[in-house]
Short mmCIF file of C-alpha atoms in Angstrom, two decimals:
data_model
loop_
_atom_site.label_atom_id
_atom_site.label_comp_id
_atom_site.label_asym_id
_atom_site.label_seq_id
_atom_site.Cartn_x
_atom_site.Cartn_y
_atom_site.Cartn_z
CA MET A 1 0.01 -0.02 0.06
CA LYS A 2 1.20 3.43 -0.81
CA VAL A 3 0.46 6.38 1.35
CA ALA A 4 0.85 9.86 0.12
CA PHE A 5 3.37 11.62 2.37
CA ASN A 6 2.07 14.77 1.11
CA ASP A 7 -1.15 14.51 3.07
CA LEU A 8 0.86 15.23 6.18
CA HIS A 9 0.01 18.78 7.09
CA LYS A 10 2.64 21.32 6.42
CA ALA A 11 1.95 23.07 9.68
CA PHE A 12 3.19 19.97 11.63
CA GLU A 13 6.46 19.51 9.81
CA SER A 14 8.34 21.24 12.42
CA ARG A 15 8.98 19.06 15.44
CA ILE A 16 8.55 22.07 17.76
CA ARG A 17 4.99 22.82 16.28
CA LEU A 18 4.19 19.21 16.77
CA GLY A 19 5.29 19.31 20.33
CA ILE A 20 3.17 22.40 20.94
CA MET A 21 0.09 20.65 19.54
CA SER A 22 0.87 17.47 21.70
CA ALA A 23 1.03 19.45 24.92
CA LEU A 24 -1.96 21.53 24.22
CA ALA A 25 -3.99 18.40 23.17
CA VAL A 26 -3.76 16.92 26.63
CA ASN A 27 -4.17 20.29 28.64
CA GLU A 28 -6.94 22.70 28.70
CA ALA A 29 -4.68 25.59 28.31
CA LEU A 30 -0.96 26.23 28.97
CA ASP A 31 1.08 29.46 29.35
CA PHE A 32 4.24 30.43 27.42
CA ASN A 33 6.50 29.37 30.16
CA ALA A 34 5.06 25.98 30.64
CA LEU A 35 5.45 25.25 26.92
CA LYS A 36 8.91 26.56 26.91
CA GLU A 37 9.77 23.93 29.89
CA PHE A 38 8.27 21.14 28.00
CA LEU A 39 9.82 21.74 24.71
CA GLU A 40 13.11 23.09 25.84
CA VAL A 41 13.41 25.76 23.27
CA THR A 42 14.31 29.47 23.33
CA ASP A 43 11.79 32.31 23.67
CA GLY A 44 12.12 33.56 20.06
CA ASN A 45 11.87 30.22 18.63
CA LEU A 46 8.79 29.18 20.48
CA ALA A 47 7.09 32.57 19.76
CA THR A 48 7.65 32.06 16.11
CA HIS A 49 6.09 28.72 16.01
CA LEU A 50 3.16 29.71 18.28
CA ARG A 51 2.44 32.62 15.78
CA ALA A 52 2.50 30.21 12.79
CA LEU A 53 -0.04 27.93 14.55
CA GLU A 54 -2.13 30.93 15.48
CA LYS A 55 -2.33 32.07 11.98
CA GLU A 56 -3.45 28.54 10.71
CA GLY A 57 -6.23 28.89 13.30
CA PHE A 58 -5.02 25.82 15.23
CA ILE A 59 -4.38 27.54 18.50
CA ALA A 60 -6.14 30.33 20.39
CA VAL A 61 -4.27 32.93 22.48
CA ARG A 62 -5.67 34.67 25.45
CA LYS A 63 -3.65 37.47 27.12
CA SER A 64 -4.21 38.47 30.63
CA PHE A 65 -2.42 39.73 33.74
CA ILE A 66 -1.54 37.92 36.81
CA GLY A 67 -0.96 40.88 39.16
CA ARG A 68 1.12 43.14 36.95
CA ILE A 69 2.80 40.37 35.09
CA PRO A 70 1.45 39.67 31.60
CA ASN A 71 0.41 36.03 31.13
CA THR A 72 -0.46 34.51 27.74
CA GLN A 73 -2.38 31.42 27.70
CA TYR A 74 -2.61 29.09 24.64
CA ALA A 75 -5.23 26.57 23.88
CA VAL A 76 -6.00 24.33 21.05
CA THR A 77 -8.98 25.28 18.79
CA LYS A 78 -11.70 22.84 17.52
CA GLU A 79 -10.09 23.17 14.12
CA GLY A 80 -6.57 22.62 15.46
CA ASN A 81 -7.67 19.44 17.30
CA LYS A 82 -9.23 18.06 14.10
CA ALA A 83 -5.94 18.64 12.18
CA PHE A 84 -3.88 17.20 14.78
CA GLN A 85 -5.95 14.03 15.14
CA ALA A 86 -5.85 13.66 11.32
CA HIS A 87 -2.05 14.05 11.40
CA LEU A 88 -1.63 11.39 14.04
CA LYS A 89 -3.94 9.08 12.00
CA MET A 90 -1.88 9.71 9.05
CA LEU A 91 1.39 9.04 10.83
CA GLU A 92 -0.15 5.65 12.14
CA ARG A 93 -1.14 4.66 8.52
CA ILE A 94 2.37 5.57 7.27
CA ILE A 95 3.83 3.21 10.01
CA LYS A 96 1.40 0.41 9.26
CA ALA A 97 2.07 0.57 5.58
CA GLN A 98 5.87 0.14 6.39
CA GLN A 99 5.38 -2.96 8.24
CA MET B 1 9.36 14.18 2.63
CA LYS B 2 9.73 12.42 5.89
CA SER B 3 11.57 9.00 6.38
CA PRO B 4 9.97 6.39 8.62
CA GLN B 5 12.67 7.00 11.13
CA ASP B 6 11.58 10.58 11.33
CA ILE B 7 7.99 9.60 11.75
CA SER B 8 8.74 7.20 14.63
CA ARG B 9 10.79 10.02 16.13
CA ASP B 10 7.82 12.30 15.82
CA ILE B 11 5.60 9.75 17.48
CA ASP B 12 7.99 9.31 20.44
CA GLN B 13 8.17 12.94 20.90
CA ILE B 14 4.39 13.24 20.92
CA ARG B 15 4.04 10.59 23.43
CA SER B 16 6.75 11.97 25.64
CA ILE B 17 5.39 15.47 25.74
CA MET B 18 1.90 14.20 26.44
CA GLU B 19 3.27 12.30 29.40
CA ARG B 20 5.50 15.10 30.72
CA SER B 21 2.95 17.74 30.43
CA THR B 22 0.25 15.89 32.47
CA LYS B 23 2.17 13.62 34.83
CA PHE B 24 4.22 14.55 37.82
CA PRO B 25 6.82 11.77 38.10
CA SER B 26 8.94 12.99 40.98
CA LEU B 27 6.92 11.95 44.15
CA ALA B 28 9.32 10.11 46.06
CA GLY B 29 8.78 6.73 47.61
CA TRP B 30 10.60 7.38 50.65
CA ALA B 31 8.23 10.19 51.47
CA GLY B 32 5.46 7.52 51.89
CA VAL B 33 7.48 5.46 54.14
CA MET B 34 8.35 8.33 56.39
CA ALA B 35 4.83 9.71 56.44
CA GLY B 36 3.60 6.27 57.53
CA SER B 37 6.04 6.18 60.35
CA TYR B 38 5.09 9.53 61.62
CA ALA B 39 1.43 8.46 61.55
CA LEU B 40 2.10 5.21 63.42
CA ALA B 41 4.11 7.19 66.08
CA GLY B 42 1.46 9.88 66.21
CA ALA B 43 -1.36 7.27 66.58
CA ALA B 44 0.64 5.51 69.41
CA ALA B 45 1.14 8.82 71.28
CA ALA B 46 -2.45 9.75 71.03
CA HIS B 47 -3.70 6.37 72.43
CA PHE B 48 -0.98 5.77 75.24
CA LEU B 49 -0.23 9.37 76.24
CA PHE B 50 -3.38 11.39 75.57
CA GLY B 51 -6.22 8.95 76.25
CA PHE B 52 -7.34 8.52 72.65
CA ARG B 53 -9.53 5.39 73.34
CA PRO B 54 -12.49 5.14 70.92
CA GLU B 55 -13.32 1.74 72.04
CA GLN B 56 -14.55 3.31 75.31
CA ASP B 57 -16.56 6.13 73.90
CA PRO B 58 -17.01 6.15 70.14
CA ALA B 59 -18.72 9.48 69.56
CA ARG B 60 -16.04 11.38 71.52
CA ILE B 61 -12.66 9.80 71.47
CA GLY B 62 -12.39 8.42 74.93
CA PRO B 63 -13.62 9.69 78.40
CA ASP B 64 -10.34 11.20 79.44
CA ALA B 65 -9.03 12.32 75.97
CA ASP B 66 -6.82 15.35 75.91
CA LEU B 67 -8.21 16.88 72.93
CA GLY B 68 -5.71 19.76 72.68
CA SER B 69 -2.65 17.32 72.79
CA ILE B 70 -4.15 15.00 70.38
CA GLY B 71 -4.96 17.89 67.76
CA LEU B 72 -1.25 19.14 68.28
CA THR B 73 -0.02 15.59 67.51
CA ALA B 74 -2.11 15.34 64.39
CA ALA B 75 -1.02 18.65 63.26
CA ALA B 76 2.70 17.79 63.86
CA VAL B 77 2.24 14.41 61.94
CA LEU B 78 0.68 16.39 59.08
CA LEU B 79 3.42 19.05 59.08
CA LEU B 80 6.25 16.59 59.31
CA SER B 81 4.78 14.48 56.50
CA VAL B 82 4.39 17.52 54.10
CA LEU B 83 7.77 18.82 54.84
CA THR B 84 9.34 15.46 54.32
CA ALA B 85 7.43 15.01 51.08
CA VAL B 86 8.34 18.41 49.69
CA LEU B 87 12.04 17.87 50.55
CA LEU B 88 12.38 14.42 49.21
CA THR B 89 10.40 15.23 46.13
CA LYS B 90 12.45 18.37 45.45
CA ARG B 91 15.67 16.20 45.60
CA LYS B 92 14.24 13.66 43.30
CA ALA B 93 13.02 16.34 40.68
CA ASP B 94 16.42 18.02 40.78
CA ARG B 95 18.20 14.63 40.15
CA GLN B 96 15.71 14.09 37.36
CA GLY B 97 16.35 17.46 35.91
CA GLU B 98 12.62 18.43 36.30
CA SER B 99 11.22 21.41 38.22
CA MET B 100 9.10 20.51 41.15
CA TRP B 101 6.67 23.41 40.38
CA ASN B 102 5.22 22.61 36.95
CA THR B 103 1.91 22.55 35.39
CA ALA B 104 1.46 18.92 36.34
CA SER B 105 2.30 19.33 39.97
CA ARG B 106 0.02 22.46 40.32
CA GLN B 107 -2.85 20.43 38.84
CA LEU B 108 -2.01 17.49 41.23
CA LEU B 109 -2.20 19.94 44.25
CA SER B 110 -5.37 21.66 43.23
CA HIS B 111 -7.20 18.37 42.50
CA MET B 112 -6.16 17.03 46.01
CA ALA B 113 -6.96 20.31 47.70
CA VAL B 114 -10.74 20.16 47.03
CA PRO B 115 -11.53 16.98 48.85
CA LEU B 116 -8.96 17.71 51.52
CA VAL B 117 -10.40 21.13 52.35
CA THR B 118 -13.89 19.98 52.25
CA GLY B 119 -13.03 17.00 54.56
CA GLY B 120 -11.14 19.41 57.03
CA VAL B 121 -14.11 21.86 57.23
CA LEU B 122 -16.65 19.00 57.68
CA ILE B 123 -14.51 17.55 60.45
CA VAL B 124 -14.38 20.92 62.33
CA ILE B 125 -18.28 21.26 61.98
CA LEU B 126 -18.91 17.73 63.32
CA HIS B 127 -16.56 18.44 66.17
CA MET B 128 -18.67 21.40 66.95
CA TYR B 129 -21.75 19.05 67.18
CA GLY B 130 -19.79 16.91 69.59
CA LEU B 131 -19.12 14.22 66.98
CA THR B 132 -15.45 14.21 67.33
CA GLY B 133 -15.09 10.46 66.93
CA LEU B 134 -16.20 10.76 63.23
CA ALA B 135 -13.04 12.77 62.47
CA VAL B 136 -11.01 9.57 62.36
CA PRO B 137 -12.76 7.69 59.66
CA LEU B 138 -13.47 11.03 57.86
CA THR B 139 -9.83 11.78 57.49
CA LEU B 140 -9.29 8.39 55.77
CA ILE B 141 -12.24 8.92 53.45
CA PHE B 142 -11.49 12.33 52.31
CA TYR B 143 -7.74 11.48 51.86
CA GLY B 144 -8.65 8.40 49.87
CA LEU B 145 -10.80 10.56 47.64
CA ALA B 146 -7.86 13.13 47.20
CA LEU B 147 -5.47 10.36 46.32
CA PHE B 148 -7.85 8.88 43.80
CA SER B 149 -8.11 12.22 42.01
CA ALA B 150 -4.46 12.62 42.10
CA GLY B 151 -3.99 9.50 40.05
CA ARG B 152 -4.55 11.35 36.84
CA PHE B 153 -1.33 13.45 37.42
CA THR B 154 1.13 11.09 38.90
CA PHE B 155 1.80 7.27 39.32
CA ARG B 156 -1.57 5.47 38.51
CA GLU B 157 -0.84 3.08 41.57
CA ILE B 158 -1.78 6.01 43.87
CA ARG B 159 -5.51 5.42 43.00
CA ILE B 160 -5.22 1.91 44.41
CA MET B 161 -3.97 3.39 47.70
CA GLY B 162 -6.88 5.94 47.49
CA VAL B 163 -9.40 3.34 47.13
CA LEU B 164 -7.88 1.31 49.98
CA GLN B 165 -7.88 4.38 52.30
CA LEU B 166 -11.42 5.17 51.75
CA LEU B 167 -12.61 1.66 52.26
CA LEU B 168 -10.81 1.58 55.52
CA GLY B 169 -12.61 4.84 56.37
CA LEU B 170 -15.94 3.38 55.66
CA ILE B 171 -15.24 0.32 57.64
CA ALA B 172 -14.01 2.66 60.46
CA SER B 173 -17.23 4.74 60.34
CA VAL B 174 -19.32 1.62 61.05
CA GLN B 175 -16.84 0.31 63.65
CA LEU B 176 -15.90 3.41 65.48
CA GLU B 177 -14.47 1.40 68.38
CA TYR B 178 -11.65 0.19 65.94
CA SER B 179 -11.25 3.54 64.28
CA LEU B 180 -7.77 4.27 65.59
CA ILE B 181 -6.42 0.78 64.61
CA LEU B 182 -7.83 1.30 61.11
CA TRP B 183 -6.46 4.80 60.85
CA GLY B 184 -3.00 3.39 61.83
CA SER B 185 -3.41 0.75 59.17
CA GLY B 186 -4.27 3.53 56.61
CA PHE B 187 -2.13 6.36 57.25
CA GLY B 188 0.62 4.20 58.73
CA LEU B 189 1.01 0.70 57.29
CA LEU B 190 -0.50 1.55 53.74
CA HIS B 191 1.74 4.55 53.33
CA ILE B 192 4.70 2.52 54.30
CA LEU B 193 3.85 -0.30 51.96
CA TYR B 194 2.97 2.00 49.10
CA GLY B 195 6.20 4.04 49.63
CA ALA B 196 8.33 0.96 49.67
CA LEU B 197 6.73 -0.30 46.59
CA MET B 198 7.05 2.96 44.73
CA TYR B 199 10.73 3.26 45.78
CA HIS B 200 11.38 -0.24 44.57
CA ARG B 201 9.60 0.30 41.32
CA TYR B 202 10.73 3.93 40.29
CA ASP B 203 13.40 5.32 42.55
CA ARG B 204 16.28 2.86 42.48
#
């Protein structure tokens, strides 16, 4: 069986973006620092990837203040969840086709 | 285009991040053993020194019970257990290169806090009605509920301990005369057993 590798969503090509989606898929919402801790990336790098996912409409951003410190929460959108699940299914099919 | 190796690396990473972002793996087994020992010592002190004898007067906790000292003993056991757990867990987290204060540990604490605070308030209320003896089974029951909900955020085995604690609590509320022995079995022996098992399984 041949599986079209091109069906894998472009947005998930980067391992960091895939990591962001994985963490958000199992948490209601996470802030910037929590994501940074799980993914072990620099601020700038993480911000770039978060912006890309936001532009796709896969994650929602909510800015607020805790006391005087700005806090940004990220959560997966319905669309993002759908795309992520489809991506996982595709990875699964590719692995199965290989065996 | 991705190679199969790339894809299986992707999958490994997805799994690891999902685990790490929801589970708190640093609870130290030794903390359980120590907490159990404090609890046994506390229960013995309450019984032999401060007249905690529910078998003589189930609703209050013994005809000559020194409530103040028993309360202080309970507070000391609780404080020592929490301190030991925090210290040992911090040490284990440092060794694993994890931080002790992360999303998963915050979730763990907030999910435990709801049943624990509810139970604590209820015990104070029952004490005001003169039903002090019920405090003993209720600590077991609410602690068991707290452990059960903690299971989503750390080792799953903790749920089994939770269910056992609340079963002991239910038995103790029917058999108030034996409540202190059952309390010692739950907070003392079960903790020691669980802690030793977790140490054996994860910490060595």
